[in-house]
Amino acid sequence: MGAWRATIERIALVPTMGALHAGHMSLVERAKRETGATVVSIFVNPTQFGPNEDFTKYPRHEAADLAMLDKAGVAAAFVPSVDEMYPPGDTMRVDPGAIAAPLEGAARPGHFIGVATIVAKLFEITRPDLALFGQKDFQQLRVLQTMARDRYPAVRVMGCPIVREADGLAMSSRNAYLAPEQRIAALALSRGLFAAQAAWSRGTRDPVRLRARVQEVVEREPLVAPEYISVADPLTLAELRLPANRAVISLAALVGRTRLIDNALLGMEVSEIR
Ligand code: AMP
Protein backbone atom coordinates (compact mmCIF):
# COMPACT_ATOMS: atom_id res chain seq x y z
CA MET A 1 0.00 0.00 0.00
CA GLY A 2 2.87 2.39 0.84
CA ALA A 3 4.48 2.63 -2.61
CA TRP A 4 1.10 2.81 -4.27
CA ARG A 5 0.08 5.65 -1.95
CA ALA A 6 3.03 7.75 -3.05
CA THR A 7 1.76 7.83 -6.64
CA ILE A 8 -1.65 9.26 -5.80
CA GLU A 9 -2.40 12.85 -5.02
CA ARG A 10 -5.59 12.64 -2.97
CA ILE A 11 -7.35 9.67 -1.38
CA ALA A 12 -10.89 9.29 -0.11
CA LEU A 13 -11.30 6.33 2.25
CA VAL A 14 -14.58 4.51 2.91
CA PRO A 15 -14.15 1.99 5.75
CA THR A 16 -16.73 -0.82 5.84
CA MET A 17 -17.31 -4.27 7.31
CA GLY A 18 -18.60 -5.54 3.95
CA ALA A 19 -21.98 -7.12 3.12
CA LEU A 20 -22.32 -3.97 1.08
CA HIS A 21 -25.70 -2.33 0.45
CA ALA A 22 -26.96 0.96 -0.98
CA GLY A 23 -26.02 2.78 2.26
CA HIS A 24 -22.36 1.85 1.81
CA MET A 25 -22.53 2.63 -1.90
CA SER A 26 -23.87 6.14 -1.16
CA LEU A 27 -20.58 6.80 0.68
CA VAL A 28 -18.65 5.41 -2.29
CA GLU A 29 -20.57 7.62 -4.73
CA ARG A 30 -20.00 10.65 -2.51
CA ALA A 31 -16.29 9.83 -2.28
CA LYS A 32 -16.07 9.58 -6.06
CA ARG A 33 -17.63 13.04 -6.43
CA GLU A 34 -14.82 14.45 -4.28
CA THR A 35 -11.40 14.74 -5.89
CA GLY A 36 -8.95 11.85 -5.90
CA ALA A 37 -8.96 8.08 -5.73
CA THR A 38 -11.56 6.19 -3.70
CA VAL A 39 -10.31 3.35 -1.50
CA VAL A 40 -12.87 1.09 0.19
CA SER A 41 -11.77 -1.16 3.04
CA ILE A 42 -13.65 -4.31 3.96
CA PHE A 43 -12.75 -5.70 7.35
CA VAL A 44 -14.98 -7.29 9.99
CA ASN A 45 -13.12 -5.82 12.94
CA PRO A 46 -13.03 -8.26 15.87
CA THR A 47 -12.08 -5.65 18.49
CA GLN A 48 -15.32 -3.70 18.09
CA PHE A 49 -17.51 -6.72 18.90
CA GLY A 50 -18.32 -7.69 22.48
CA PRO A 51 -17.80 -11.30 23.63
CA ASN A 52 -21.51 -12.14 23.23
CA GLU A 53 -22.02 -10.26 19.96
CA ASP A 54 -22.28 -11.45 16.38
CA PHE A 55 -18.62 -11.35 15.19
CA THR A 56 -18.58 -14.96 13.97
CA LYS A 57 -21.97 -14.85 12.28
CA TYR A 58 -21.63 -11.34 10.83
CA PRO A 59 -22.50 -11.62 7.09
CA ARG A 60 -19.44 -11.99 4.84
CA HIS A 61 -19.99 -11.62 1.06
CA GLU A 62 -16.53 -10.82 -0.20
CA ALA A 63 -16.95 -11.87 -3.84
CA ALA A 64 -20.23 -9.97 -4.27
CA ASP A 65 -18.78 -6.94 -2.46
CA LEU A 66 -15.71 -6.83 -4.72
CA ALA A 67 -17.93 -7.11 -7.80
CA MET A 68 -20.02 -4.15 -6.59
CA LEU A 69 -16.91 -2.06 -5.93
CA ASP A 70 -15.45 -2.97 -9.29
CA LYS A 71 -18.65 -1.91 -11.02
CA ALA A 72 -18.67 1.34 -9.05
CA GLY A 73 -15.16 2.04 -10.35
CA VAL A 74 -13.27 2.49 -7.09
CA ALA A 75 -9.48 2.79 -7.28
CA ALA A 76 -8.82 0.01 -4.77
CA ALA A 77 -10.44 -2.33 -2.29
CA PHE A 78 -8.38 -3.06 0.81
CA VAL A 79 -9.36 -6.41 2.32
CA PRO A 80 -6.84 -7.25 5.03
CA SER A 81 -6.81 -10.34 7.23
CA VAL A 82 -7.20 -10.18 11.01
CA ASP A 83 -3.50 -11.03 11.40
CA GLU A 84 -2.47 -8.18 9.13
CA MET A 85 -4.46 -5.64 11.15
CA TYR A 86 -3.70 -7.23 14.52
CA PRO A 87 -0.38 -9.08 14.28
CA PRO A 88 0.19 -11.51 17.16
CA GLY A 89 1.15 -9.50 20.23
CA ASP A 90 -0.41 -6.27 18.97
CA THR A 91 -1.92 -4.43 21.92
CA MET A 92 -2.04 -0.86 20.60
CA ARG A 93 -5.48 0.58 21.32
CA VAL A 94 -6.95 4.05 20.80
CA ASP A 95 -9.28 5.33 23.51
CA PRO A 96 -11.55 8.02 22.09
CA GLY A 97 -12.49 9.47 25.49
CA ALA A 98 -15.70 11.17 26.65
CA ILE A 99 -17.53 11.28 23.31
CA ALA A 100 -17.57 7.46 23.40
CA ALA A 101 -19.04 7.19 26.91
CA PRO A 102 -22.85 7.46 26.48
CA LEU A 103 -25.31 5.59 24.23
CA GLU A 104 -23.57 2.86 22.19
CA GLY A 105 -20.45 3.25 24.33
CA ALA A 106 -22.45 2.53 27.47
CA ALA A 107 -24.41 -0.32 25.87
CA ARG A 108 -21.35 -1.93 24.24
CA PRO A 109 -18.30 -1.54 26.54
CA GLY A 110 -15.08 -1.24 24.54
CA HIS A 111 -16.90 -0.96 21.21
CA PHE A 112 -15.55 2.49 20.35
CA ILE A 113 -12.01 1.60 21.46
CA GLY A 114 -12.21 -1.12 18.79
CA VAL A 115 -13.65 1.31 16.22
CA ALA A 116 -11.11 4.08 16.93
CA THR A 117 -8.23 1.58 16.90
CA ILE A 118 -9.12 0.05 13.53
CA VAL A 119 -9.83 3.41 11.90
CA ALA A 120 -6.53 4.79 13.24
CA LYS A 121 -4.76 1.79 11.68
CA LEU A 122 -6.62 2.32 8.38
CA PHE A 123 -5.67 6.01 8.44
CA GLU A 124 -2.00 5.12 9.02
CA ILE A 125 -1.99 2.59 6.17
CA THR A 126 -3.96 4.49 3.52
CA ARG A 127 -3.19 8.07 4.63
CA PRO A 128 -6.45 9.52 3.31
CA ASP A 129 -7.25 13.18 2.80
CA LEU A 130 -10.93 12.48 3.29
CA ALA A 131 -12.73 9.68 5.14
CA LEU A 132 -16.48 9.14 4.77
CA PHE A 133 -18.84 7.66 7.36
CA GLY A 134 -22.61 7.27 7.54
CA GLN A 135 -24.95 9.16 9.84
CA LYS A 136 -26.51 5.73 10.46
CA ASP A 137 -23.82 5.24 13.10
CA PHE A 138 -24.03 8.78 14.38
CA GLN A 139 -22.00 8.42 17.56
CA GLN A 140 -19.31 6.58 15.58
CA LEU A 141 -19.13 9.57 13.23
CA ARG A 142 -18.68 11.94 16.20
CA VAL A 143 -16.09 9.64 17.81
CA LEU A 144 -14.06 9.58 14.58
CA GLN A 145 -14.42 13.31 13.92
CA THR A 146 -13.11 13.90 17.44
CA MET A 147 -10.24 11.43 16.95
CA ALA A 148 -9.29 13.05 13.64
CA ARG A 149 -9.37 16.53 15.13
CA ASP A 150 -7.03 15.46 17.92
CA ARG A 151 -4.73 12.94 16.17
CA TYR A 152 -5.21 13.15 12.38
CA PRO A 153 -5.86 16.84 11.63
CA ALA A 154 -4.99 16.31 7.95
CA VAL A 155 -7.94 13.93 7.52
CA ARG A 156 -11.36 15.46 6.88
CA VAL A 157 -14.07 13.19 8.32
CA MET A 158 -17.30 13.66 6.41
CA GLY A 159 -20.73 12.40 7.47
CA CYS A 160 -23.26 11.25 4.85
CA PRO A 161 -27.06 10.93 5.31
CA ILE A 162 -28.83 7.70 6.27
CA VAL A 163 -30.03 5.63 3.31
CA ARG A 164 -33.38 3.96 4.02
CA GLU A 165 -35.45 1.25 2.40
CA ALA A 166 -38.58 2.57 0.65
CA ASP A 167 -40.64 1.82 3.77
CA GLY A 168 -38.30 3.75 6.10
CA LEU A 169 -36.10 1.03 7.62
CA ALA A 170 -32.50 2.24 7.81
CA MET A 171 -30.34 -0.03 5.64
CA SER A 172 -28.01 -2.25 7.65
CA SER A 173 -26.08 -5.45 7.02
CA ARG A 174 -27.80 -6.77 10.19
CA ASN A 175 -31.29 -6.43 8.64
CA ALA A 176 -30.51 -9.78 6.99
CA TYR A 177 -30.97 -11.41 10.42
CA LEU A 178 -34.65 -10.34 10.61
CA ALA A 179 -37.46 -12.87 10.02
CA PRO A 180 -40.30 -11.46 7.88
CA GLU A 181 -42.53 -10.49 10.84
CA GLN A 182 -39.53 -8.93 12.60
CA ARG A 183 -38.68 -6.97 9.45
CA ILE A 184 -42.17 -5.41 9.61
CA ALA A 185 -41.94 -4.78 13.37
CA ALA A 186 -38.55 -3.07 12.90
CA LEU A 187 -40.33 -0.25 11.04
CA ALA A 188 -41.41 1.02 14.48
CA LEU A 189 -37.91 2.52 14.89
CA SER A 190 -38.08 4.81 11.87
CA ARG A 191 -41.79 5.45 12.49
CA GLY A 192 -40.93 6.72 15.98
CA LEU A 193 -38.17 8.97 14.65
CA PHE A 194 -40.41 10.33 11.88
CA ALA A 195 -43.10 11.11 14.49
CA ALA A 196 -40.56 13.14 16.47
CA GLN A 197 -39.44 14.90 13.27
CA ALA A 198 -43.06 15.80 12.56
CA ALA A 199 -43.47 17.14 16.12
CA TRP A 200 -40.26 19.15 15.66
CA SER A 201 -41.57 20.70 12.43
CA ARG A 202 -44.78 21.67 14.27
CA GLY A 203 -42.58 23.54 16.75
CA THR A 204 -41.98 21.06 19.59
CA ARG A 205 -38.55 21.71 21.11
CA ASP A 206 -38.98 20.19 24.58
CA PRO A 207 -36.61 17.17 24.69
CA VAL A 208 -38.90 15.33 27.12
CA ARG A 209 -41.83 15.61 24.72
CA LEU A 210 -39.75 14.64 21.70
CA ARG A 211 -38.46 11.56 23.49
CA ALA A 212 -41.98 10.63 24.65
CA ARG A 213 -43.23 10.86 21.06
CA VAL A 214 -40.65 8.28 19.90
CA GLN A 215 -41.27 6.03 22.90
CA GLU A 216 -45.03 6.04 22.40
CA VAL A 217 -44.71 4.88 18.79
CA VAL A 218 -41.96 2.30 19.42
CA GLU A 219 -43.69 0.78 22.44
CA ARG A 220 -46.84 0.14 20.42
CA GLU A 221 -44.91 -2.62 18.59
CA PRO A 222 -44.70 -5.72 20.84
CA LEU A 223 -41.83 -7.37 18.91
CA VAL A 224 -39.54 -4.38 19.54
CA ALA A 225 -37.76 -3.92 22.88
CA PRO A 226 -36.19 -0.44 23.07
CA GLU A 227 -32.84 -0.30 24.87
CA TYR A 228 -32.45 3.47 24.94
CA ILE A 229 -34.05 6.52 23.36
CA SER A 230 -31.87 9.62 23.63
CA VAL A 231 -32.38 13.27 22.74
CA ALA A 232 -28.93 14.84 22.79
CA ASP A 233 -26.77 17.67 21.56
CA PRO A 234 -25.47 16.56 18.13
CA LEU A 235 -21.90 17.69 18.81
CA THR A 236 -21.29 16.54 22.41
CA LEU A 237 -24.01 13.84 22.65
CA ALA A 238 -24.88 15.20 26.11
CA GLU A 239 -28.57 14.59 26.88
CA LEU A 240 -30.67 17.71 26.39
CA ARG A 241 -32.54 18.91 29.45
CA LEU A 242 -33.83 22.13 27.95
CA PRO A 243 -35.33 23.03 24.56
CA ALA A 244 -32.59 23.54 21.97
CA ASN A 245 -32.51 24.57 18.33
CA ARG A 246 -30.79 21.36 17.23
CA ALA A 247 -30.79 17.80 18.49
CA VAL A 248 -30.07 14.20 17.59
CA ILE A 249 -32.56 11.53 18.60
CA SER A 250 -30.83 8.16 18.77
CA LEU A 251 -32.29 4.82 19.63
CA ALA A 252 -31.27 1.20 19.99
CA ALA A 253 -33.71 -1.69 20.19
CA LEU A 254 -33.80 -5.44 20.09
CA VAL A 255 -36.03 -7.06 17.51
CA GLY A 256 -35.88 -10.69 18.55
CA ARG A 257 -32.14 -11.18 19.04
CA THR A 258 -31.16 -8.60 16.44
CA ARG A 259 -29.96 -5.28 17.82
CA LEU A 260 -30.81 -2.32 15.59
CA ILE A 261 -29.89 1.37 15.85
CA ASP A 262 -31.29 4.41 14.09
CA ASN A 263 -31.31 8.18 14.56
CA ALA A 264 -32.62 11.47 13.26
CA LEU A 265 -31.05 14.91 13.27
CA LEU A 266 -33.37 17.79 14.11
CA GLY A 267 -32.57 21.38 13.13
CA MET A 268 -29.41 20.51 11.21
CA GLU A 269 -27.99 18.30 8.45
CA VAL A 270 -25.18 15.81 8.91
CA SER A 271 -23.10 17.70 6.34
CA GLU A 272 -22.96 20.65 8.76
CA ILE A 273 -21.24 18.56 11.42
CA ARG A 274 -17.47 18.40 11.44
P1 AMP B 1 -20.51 -0.97 8.42
O1 AMP B 1 -20.14 -1.85 7.28
O2 AMP B 1 -21.82 -1.30 9.05
O3 AMP B 1 -19.39 -0.80 9.42
O4 AMP B 1 -20.73 0.46 7.80
C1 AMP B 1 -19.71 1.08 7.04
C2 AMP B 1 -20.06 2.53 6.82
O5 AMP B 1 -21.31 2.62 6.12
C3 AMP B 1 -20.27 3.29 8.14
O6 AMP B 1 -19.72 4.60 8.00
C4 AMP B 1 -21.76 3.32 8.28
O7 AMP B 1 -22.24 4.40 9.04
C5 AMP B 1 -22.19 3.44 6.84
N1 AMP B 1 -23.57 3.00 6.68
C6 AMP B 1 -24.10 1.82 7.09
N2 AMP B 1 -25.43 1.79 6.83
C7 AMP B 1 -25.74 2.98 6.26
C8 AMP B 1 -26.94 3.57 5.79
N3 AMP B 1 -28.11 2.94 5.84
N4 AMP B 1 -26.89 4.82 5.26
C9 AMP B 1 -25.70 5.49 5.22
N5 AMP B 1 -24.54 4.99 5.64
C10 AMP B 1 -24.55 3.76 6.16
mmCIF file of C-alpha atoms and ligand atoms in Angstrom, residues 14-18 20-21 23-24 26-27 48 58 132-137 140 160-164 170-173, ligand 1:
data_model
loop_
_atom_site.group_PDB
_atom_site.id
_atom_site.type_symbol
_atom_site.label_atom_id
_atom_site.label_comp_id
_atom_site.label_asym_id
_atom_site.label_seq_id
_atom_site.Cartn_x
_atom_site.Cartn_y
_atom_site.Cartn_z
ATOM 1 C CA VAL A 14 -14.580 4.515 2.910
ATOM 2 C CA PRO A 15 -14.152 1.991 5.754
ATOM 3 C CA THR A 16 -16.732 -0.820 5.845
ATOM 4 C CA MET A 17 -17.308 -4.274 7.305
ATOM 5 C CA GLY A 18 -18.604 -5.542 3.955
ATOM 6 C CA LEU A 20 -22.320 -3.966 1.082
ATOM 7 C CA HIS A 21 -25.701 -2.329 0.448
ATOM 8 C CA GLY A 23 -26.023 2.776 2.264
ATOM 9 C CA HIS A 24 -22.364 1.851 1.807
ATOM 10 C CA SER A 26 -23.869 6.140 -1.157
ATOM 11 C CA LEU A 27 -20.584 6.798 0.677
ATOM 12 C CA GLN A 48 -15.315 -3.704 18.093
ATOM 13 C CA TYR A 58 -21.631 -11.337 10.835
ATOM 14 C CA LEU A 132 -16.479 9.145 4.774
ATOM 15 C CA PHE A 133 -18.836 7.662 7.363
ATOM 16 C CA GLY A 134 -22.608 7.265 7.542
ATOM 17 C CA GLN A 135 -24.950 9.164 9.844
ATOM 18 C CA LYS A 136 -26.510 5.732 10.456
ATOM 19 C CA ASP A 137 -23.820 5.237 13.102
ATOM 20 C CA GLN A 140 -19.311 6.579 15.575
ATOM 21 C CA CYS A 160 -23.262 11.246 4.851
ATOM 22 C CA PRO A 161 -27.060 10.927 5.306
ATOM 23 C CA ILE A 162 -28.830 7.699 6.265
ATOM 24 C CA VAL A 163 -30.031 5.631 3.307
ATOM 25 C CA ARG A 164 -33.379 3.964 4.025
ATOM 26 C CA ALA A 170 -32.498 2.237 7.807
ATOM 27 C CA MET A 171 -30.340 -0.030 5.638
ATOM 28 C CA SER A 172 -28.011 -2.248 7.646
ATOM 29 C CA SER A 173 -26.085 -5.452 7.024
HETATM 30 P P1 AMP B 1 -20.513 -0.971 8.419
HETATM 31 O O1 AMP B 1 -20.140 -1.846 7.283
HETATM 32 O O2 AMP B 1 -21.824 -1.296 9.054
HETATM 33 O O3 AMP B 1 -19.387 -0.800 9.416
HETATM 34 O O4 AMP B 1 -20.729 0.460 7.796
HETATM 35 C C1 AMP B 1 -19.706 1.079 7.044
HETATM 36 C C2 AMP B 1 -20.065 2.529 6.825
HETATM 37 O O5 AMP B 1 -21.311 2.619 6.121
HETATM 38 C C3 AMP B 1 -20.266 3.287 8.144
HETATM 39 O O6 AMP B 1 -19.723 4.598 8.000
HETATM 40 C C4 AMP B 1 -21.758 3.317 8.279
HETATM 41 O O7 AMP B 1 -22.236 4.405 9.039
HETATM 42 C C5 AMP B 1 -22.192 3.444 6.836
HETATM 43 N N1 AMP B 1 -23.570 3.003 6.679
HETATM 44 C C6 AMP B 1 -24.102 1.822 7.092
HETATM 45 N N2 AMP B 1 -25.427 1.788 6.833
HETATM 46 C C7 AMP B 1 -25.739 2.976 6.261
HETATM 47 C C8 AMP B 1 -26.939 3.573 5.789
HETATM 48 N N3 AMP B 1 -28.114 2.936 5.844
HETATM 49 N N4 AMP B 1 -26.885 4.815 5.262
HETATM 50 C C9 AMP B 1 -25.700 5.487 5.216
HETATM 51 N N5 AMP B 1 -24.539 4.991 5.643
HETATM 52 C C10 AMP B 1 -24.548 3.756 6.165
#
